[in-house]
Amino acid sequence: DGRHREPPRASGPERRPEAATGRQAVALDFDGRLCGARRGEARRGEARRGRRKMRLFGVSKEAALGGAALGVAAAAAGFWAGRRYHATFSSATHKGVMAQNNPLQQYILEHSLREHPSLKKLKLLTSDLPMKMMMVCSDQAQLMANLVRLIKAKKVLEIGVFTGYNTLNMALVLPEDGRVIACDINEDFAHVGKPVWKEAGVEHKIDLRIKPAIQTLDELLASGEAGTFDFAFIDADKESYNDYYEKCLRLIRKGGIIAIDNVLWHGRVLNPKKDDLETQSLHHLNEKIFRDPRVNISMLPMGDGVTLAFKL
């Protein structure tokens, strides 16, 4: 009849990229699950077909088409920059910005992640735990270690240890006289990492303190260690993040770095609910640090979002 018709779509299952095999597949799959989250569903309107005359509030066809093109571009940008993801414990999905099965995430890991054998071992041990999603993403932990190395750090604070994967990563790059003061309230998980720390030859660099982190930070301040630490990593109870940040800012020297994990919190910071105290705390801290003249900052869409605050 002369009208344009779209060709029928091919049926059958969607093809997916081939996965890695062997131990590489185990490591990459775990990293993908740790650094990923379920992909959100984007609502798409149906495209108008044919050559019908367009009457959009009196706007000409050319203007309407131009506006539609701009709208599509803006929607695409918004989809990638601001879409929200939802983590789920049942599928062992970790906090993350990039979707768990995203081939680009696998490419990043395959072309950037360099793990010490002890790190691989501890990651696999952690993957057997029910709460494995609490582990810091491997590529993010590698960035933390690179920053520690870059600023020639000797004294590091870590608030939130879990099995100590990130602790080990930083200890491996510290000099022999360097130390990580690692704060946690649960020693059971740390027992998973301790033998690996020893095997890696860095156990003497790690000072594990099992008590509330606020108490440890206050003790350090009381003992005159303000301004003597080079690097701090915060990944613990979210409602205390502001207190951790303020005390770390006092303990870190000028030019030192504070890394704050989970600042995107599965995307919930986009619309914090009044009764969600964790998200409210993170959102308020994000706004505070953005306006804090005491630091320069970068917020990175890595893992579940990490803010780097450079003390001035």
Coordinates of C-alpha atoms in Angstrom, one line a residue:
D1 CA 0.0 0.0 0.0
G2 CA 3.1 2.3 -0.2
R3 CA 3.3 2.8 3.5
H4 CA 6.6 2.2 5.3
R5 CA 6.6 -1.0 7.4
E6 CA 9.3 -2.1 9.8
P7 CA 10.9 -5.5 9.1
P8 CA 10.0 -8.2 11.7
R9 CA 12.4 -8.6 14.5
A10 CA 14.4 -11.8 14.8
S11 CA 13.1 -14.2 17.4
G12 CA 15.1 -16.3 19.8
P13 CA 17.2 -15.6 22.9
E14 CA 19.4 -12.5 23.0
R15 CA 23.1 -13.2 22.5
R16 CA 25.4 -12.4 25.4
P17 CA 29.1 -11.9 25.4
E18 CA 31.1 -15.0 26.2
A19 CA 32.3 -15.2 29.8
A20 CA 35.8 -15.9 31.0
T21 CA 36.7 -19.4 32.0
G22 CA 38.5 -21.1 34.9
R23 CA 39.8 -19.2 37.9
Q24 CA 39.6 -16.0 35.8
A25 CA 35.9 -16.5 35.5
V26 CA 35.5 -16.9 39.3
A27 CA 37.5 -13.7 40.0
L28 CA 35.9 -11.6 37.3
D29 CA 32.4 -12.8 38.1
F30 CA 32.9 -12.0 41.8
D31 CA 34.2 -8.5 40.8
G32 CA 31.3 -8.0 38.5
R33 CA 28.8 -8.9 41.2
L34 CA 30.7 -6.8 43.8
C35 CA 31.0 -3.7 41.6
G36 CA 27.6 -4.1 39.9
A37 CA 23.9 -3.7 40.6
R38 CA 20.7 -4.6 38.8
R39 CA 20.2 -2.5 35.7
G40 CA 17.2 -0.2 36.1
E41 CA 14.4 -0.3 33.6
A42 CA 14.1 2.8 31.4
R43 CA 10.6 3.8 30.3
R44 CA 10.5 4.3 26.6
G45 CA 7.6 5.9 24.7
E46 CA 6.5 4.4 21.3
A47 CA 8.0 6.2 18.3
R48 CA 5.5 7.8 15.9
R49 CA 5.5 6.1 12.5
G50 CA 4.6 7.1 9.0
R51 CA 4.3 10.6 7.5
R52 CA 1.4 11.9 9.6
K53 CA 1.2 15.6 10.0
M54 CA 2.6 16.6 13.4
R55 CA 0.6 19.0 15.6
L56 CA 2.4 19.5 18.9
F57 CA 0.9 22.5 20.5
G58 CA 1.0 24.4 17.3
V59 CA 4.7 23.8 16.7
S60 CA 5.9 23.1 13.2
K61 CA 7.0 19.7 12.1
E62 CA 10.6 20.8 11.8
A63 CA 10.7 22.3 15.3
A64 CA 8.9 19.3 16.8
L65 CA 11.4 16.9 15.2
G66 CA 14.3 19.1 16.5
G67 CA 12.9 19.1 20.0
A68 CA 12.3 15.4 19.9
A69 CA 16.0 14.8 18.9
L70 CA 17.2 17.0 21.7
G71 CA 14.8 15.2 24.1
V72 CA 16.2 11.8 23.1
A73 CA 19.8 13.0 23.6
A74 CA 19.0 14.5 27.0
A75 CA 17.1 11.3 28.0
A76 CA 20.1 9.2 27.0
A77 CA 22.5 11.3 28.9
G78 CA 20.2 11.3 31.9
F79 CA 19.8 7.5 31.7
W80 CA 23.6 6.9 31.9
A81 CA 24.4 9.7 34.3
G82 CA 21.5 9.5 36.8
R83 CA 19.8 6.1 36.6
R84 CA 19.3 4.3 39.9
Y85 CA 20.2 0.7 40.7
H86 CA 19.0 -1.6 43.5
A87 CA 21.3 -4.0 45.3
T88 CA 19.9 -7.3 46.5
F89 CA 21.4 -9.6 49.0
S90 CA 19.6 -12.7 47.6
S91 CA 21.5 -12.5 44.3
A92 CA 24.8 -11.5 46.1
T93 CA 24.9 -8.3 44.2
H94 CA 27.2 -5.7 45.7
K95 CA 26.8 -2.0 46.0
G96 CA 27.6 -0.6 42.6
V97 CA 27.0 1.9 39.8
M98 CA 27.7 -0.3 36.8
A99 CA 25.3 -3.2 36.0
Q100 CA 26.5 -6.6 37.1
N101 CA 26.6 -8.2 33.7
N102 CA 27.9 -5.1 31.8
P103 CA 30.6 -6.3 29.4
L104 CA 32.3 -2.9 29.8
Q105 CA 32.8 -3.6 33.5
Q106 CA 34.4 -7.0 32.6
Y107 CA 36.6 -5.2 30.1
I108 CA 37.7 -2.7 32.8
L109 CA 38.7 -5.5 35.2
E110 CA 40.4 -7.5 32.5
H111 CA 42.5 -4.5 31.4
S112 CA 43.3 -2.7 34.6
L113 CA 43.1 -5.0 37.7
R114 CA 46.5 -6.2 38.9
E115 CA 46.0 -8.3 42.0
H116 CA 48.8 -9.7 44.3
P117 CA 48.3 -13.4 44.8
S118 CA 47.4 -12.8 48.4
L119 CA 44.6 -10.4 47.4
K120 CA 43.2 -13.1 45.0
K121 CA 43.2 -15.6 47.8
L122 CA 41.5 -13.3 50.3
K123 CA 38.9 -12.3 47.7
L124 CA 38.0 -16.0 47.1
L125 CA 37.8 -16.6 50.8
T126 CA 35.5 -13.6 51.2
S127 CA 33.3 -14.8 48.3
D128 CA 32.3 -17.8 50.4
L129 CA 30.8 -15.6 53.1
P130 CA 27.1 -14.7 53.3
M131 CA 27.9 -11.0 53.5
K132 CA 30.5 -11.0 50.7
M133 CA 28.8 -7.9 49.2
M134 CA 30.4 -5.8 51.9
M135 CA 33.9 -6.2 50.4
V136 CA 35.3 -3.1 48.7
C137 CA 35.4 -3.6 44.9
S138 CA 38.8 -4.8 43.7
D139 CA 39.3 -2.0 41.2
Q140 CA 38.4 0.6 43.9
A141 CA 40.7 -1.0 46.4
Q142 CA 43.5 -0.8 43.8
L143 CA 42.8 2.9 43.3
M144 CA 43.1 3.4 47.1
A145 CA 46.5 1.6 47.1
N146 CA 47.7 3.7 44.2
L147 CA 46.7 6.9 46.0
V148 CA 48.6 5.7 49.1
R149 CA 51.6 5.0 47.0
L150 CA 51.3 8.3 45.1
I151 CA 51.4 10.5 48.2
K152 CA 54.1 8.3 49.8
A153 CA 51.9 7.6 52.8
K154 CA 53.2 6.0 56.0
K155 CA 50.2 6.3 58.3
V156 CA 46.8 5.2 57.2
L157 CA 43.4 5.1 58.9
E158 CA 40.8 2.6 57.8
I159 CA 37.3 2.8 59.3
G160 CA 35.5 -0.5 58.5
V161 CA 37.7 -3.5 57.8
F162 CA 35.4 -6.5 57.1
T163 CA 37.8 -9.3 56.0
G164 CA 40.6 -6.9 55.4
Y165 CA 40.9 -7.0 51.6
N166 CA 41.3 -3.2 51.3
T167 CA 43.5 -3.3 54.4
L168 CA 45.8 -5.8 52.7
N169 CA 45.9 -3.8 49.5
M170 CA 47.1 -0.7 51.3
A171 CA 49.5 -2.5 53.6
L172 CA 51.2 -4.1 50.6
V173 CA 52.2 -0.7 49.2
L174 CA 53.3 0.9 52.5
P175 CA 57.0 1.1 53.4
E176 CA 58.3 -1.3 56.0
D177 CA 57.8 1.3 58.8
G178 CA 54.3 2.2 57.6
R179 CA 51.1 1.2 59.4
V180 CA 47.4 0.9 58.9
I181 CA 45.2 1.5 62.0
A182 CA 42.3 -0.6 61.1
C183 CA 39.0 0.0 63.0
D184 CA 36.1 -2.4 63.3
I185 CA 33.8 -3.8 65.9
N186 CA 33.6 -7.3 64.5
E187 CA 36.7 -9.5 64.8
D188 CA 35.1 -12.6 63.3
F189 CA 35.3 -11.3 59.8
A190 CA 38.9 -10.0 60.4
H191 CA 39.9 -13.5 61.3
V192 CA 39.3 -14.5 57.7
G193 CA 42.0 -12.0 56.5
K194 CA 44.5 -12.3 59.3
P195 CA 46.2 -15.5 58.1
V196 CA 46.4 -14.0 54.6
W197 CA 48.0 -10.8 56.0
K198 CA 50.6 -12.9 57.7
E199 CA 51.2 -15.0 54.6
A200 CA 51.7 -11.8 52.6
G201 CA 54.3 -10.5 55.1
V202 CA 52.4 -7.4 56.1
E203 CA 50.8 -8.4 59.4
H204 CA 53.2 -6.2 61.3
K205 CA 52.0 -3.1 59.3
I206 CA 48.3 -3.6 60.4
D207 CA 47.2 -2.4 63.8
L208 CA 43.7 -3.9 64.2
R209 CA 41.6 -2.2 66.8
I210 CA 38.3 -3.9 67.7
K211 CA 36.2 -1.2 69.3
P212 CA 33.9 1.6 68.1
A213 CA 35.9 3.6 65.6
I214 CA 34.9 6.9 67.2
Q215 CA 36.6 5.7 70.4
T216 CA 39.8 4.9 68.5
L217 CA 39.8 8.2 66.6
D218 CA 39.3 10.1 69.9
E219 CA 42.2 8.2 71.5
L220 CA 44.5 9.1 68.5
L221 CA 43.5 12.8 68.9
A222 CA 44.0 12.7 72.7
S223 CA 47.5 11.2 72.2
G224 CA 48.6 14.1 70.0
E225 CA 48.4 12.4 66.6
A226 CA 46.4 15.2 64.9
G227 CA 47.8 16.1 61.5
T228 CA 50.1 13.0 61.3
F229 CA 48.1 10.7 59.1
D230 CA 48.4 10.7 55.3
F231 CA 45.3 8.8 54.2
A232 CA 42.0 7.7 55.6
F233 CA 39.3 5.3 54.2
I234 CA 35.8 5.5 55.6
D235 CA 33.4 2.5 55.0
A236 CA 31.4 1.8 58.1
D237 CA 28.0 2.7 59.6
K238 CA 26.6 5.4 57.5
E239 CA 24.8 7.4 60.2
S240 CA 28.3 8.1 61.8
Y241 CA 29.9 9.2 58.6
N242 CA 29.9 12.9 59.5
D243 CA 31.6 12.2 62.8
Y244 CA 34.2 10.0 61.1
Y245 CA 34.8 12.7 58.4
E246 CA 35.3 15.5 61.0
K247 CA 37.7 13.5 63.2
C248 CA 39.7 12.2 60.2
L249 CA 40.0 15.7 58.9
R250 CA 41.7 16.6 62.2
L251 CA 44.0 13.6 62.0
I252 CA 45.0 13.9 58.4
R253 CA 47.9 16.2 57.4
K254 CA 47.6 19.0 54.8
G255 CA 47.8 17.3 51.4
G256 CA 46.4 14.1 52.8
I257 CA 43.4 12.3 51.4
I258 CA 40.2 11.1 52.9
A259 CA 38.3 8.5 50.8
I260 CA 34.6 8.1 51.6
D261 CA 32.9 5.0 50.3
N262 CA 29.2 4.4 49.4
V263 CA 28.4 8.0 48.7
L264 CA 25.8 7.1 46.0
W265 CA 24.2 4.4 48.2
H266 CA 22.6 2.3 45.4
G267 CA 21.2 5.6 43.9
R268 CA 19.0 6.3 46.9
V269 CA 20.7 9.6 47.5
L270 CA 18.8 10.9 44.5
N271 CA 15.6 10.8 46.5
P272 CA 16.3 10.2 50.2
K273 CA 13.3 9.1 52.2
K274 CA 12.6 10.9 55.5
D275 CA 12.7 7.7 57.5
D276 CA 15.9 6.4 55.8
L277 CA 18.5 7.7 58.2
E278 CA 21.4 6.1 56.4
T279 CA 20.6 7.7 53.1
Q280 CA 19.8 11.0 54.7
S281 CA 23.2 11.0 56.5
L282 CA 25.0 10.3 53.2
H283 CA 23.1 12.9 51.3
H284 CA 23.7 15.6 53.9
L285 CA 27.4 14.7 54.1
N286 CA 27.7 14.9 50.3
E287 CA 26.2 18.3 50.3
K288 CA 28.4 19.4 53.2
I289 CA 31.6 18.2 51.6
F290 CA 30.7 19.8 48.3
R291 CA 30.7 23.2 50.1
D292 CA 33.5 22.5 52.5
P293 CA 36.3 25.0 51.9
R294 CA 38.8 22.9 53.9
V295 CA 39.1 20.3 51.1
N296 CA 39.2 19.9 47.3
I297 CA 37.1 17.0 46.1
S298 CA 36.3 14.5 43.4
M299 CA 33.3 12.2 43.5
L300 CA 33.8 9.1 41.4
P301 CA 31.2 6.7 40.0
M302 CA 33.2 3.7 41.1
G303 CA 31.8 0.8 43.2
D304 CA 28.9 2.4 45.0
G305 CA 30.4 5.9 44.6
V306 CA 33.6 7.2 46.4
T307 CA 34.4 10.7 47.3
L308 CA 38.1 11.8 47.5
A309 CA 38.6 14.8 49.8
F310 CA 42.1 16.4 49.6
K311 CA 42.9 18.4 52.7
L312 CA 44.0 22.0 52.0

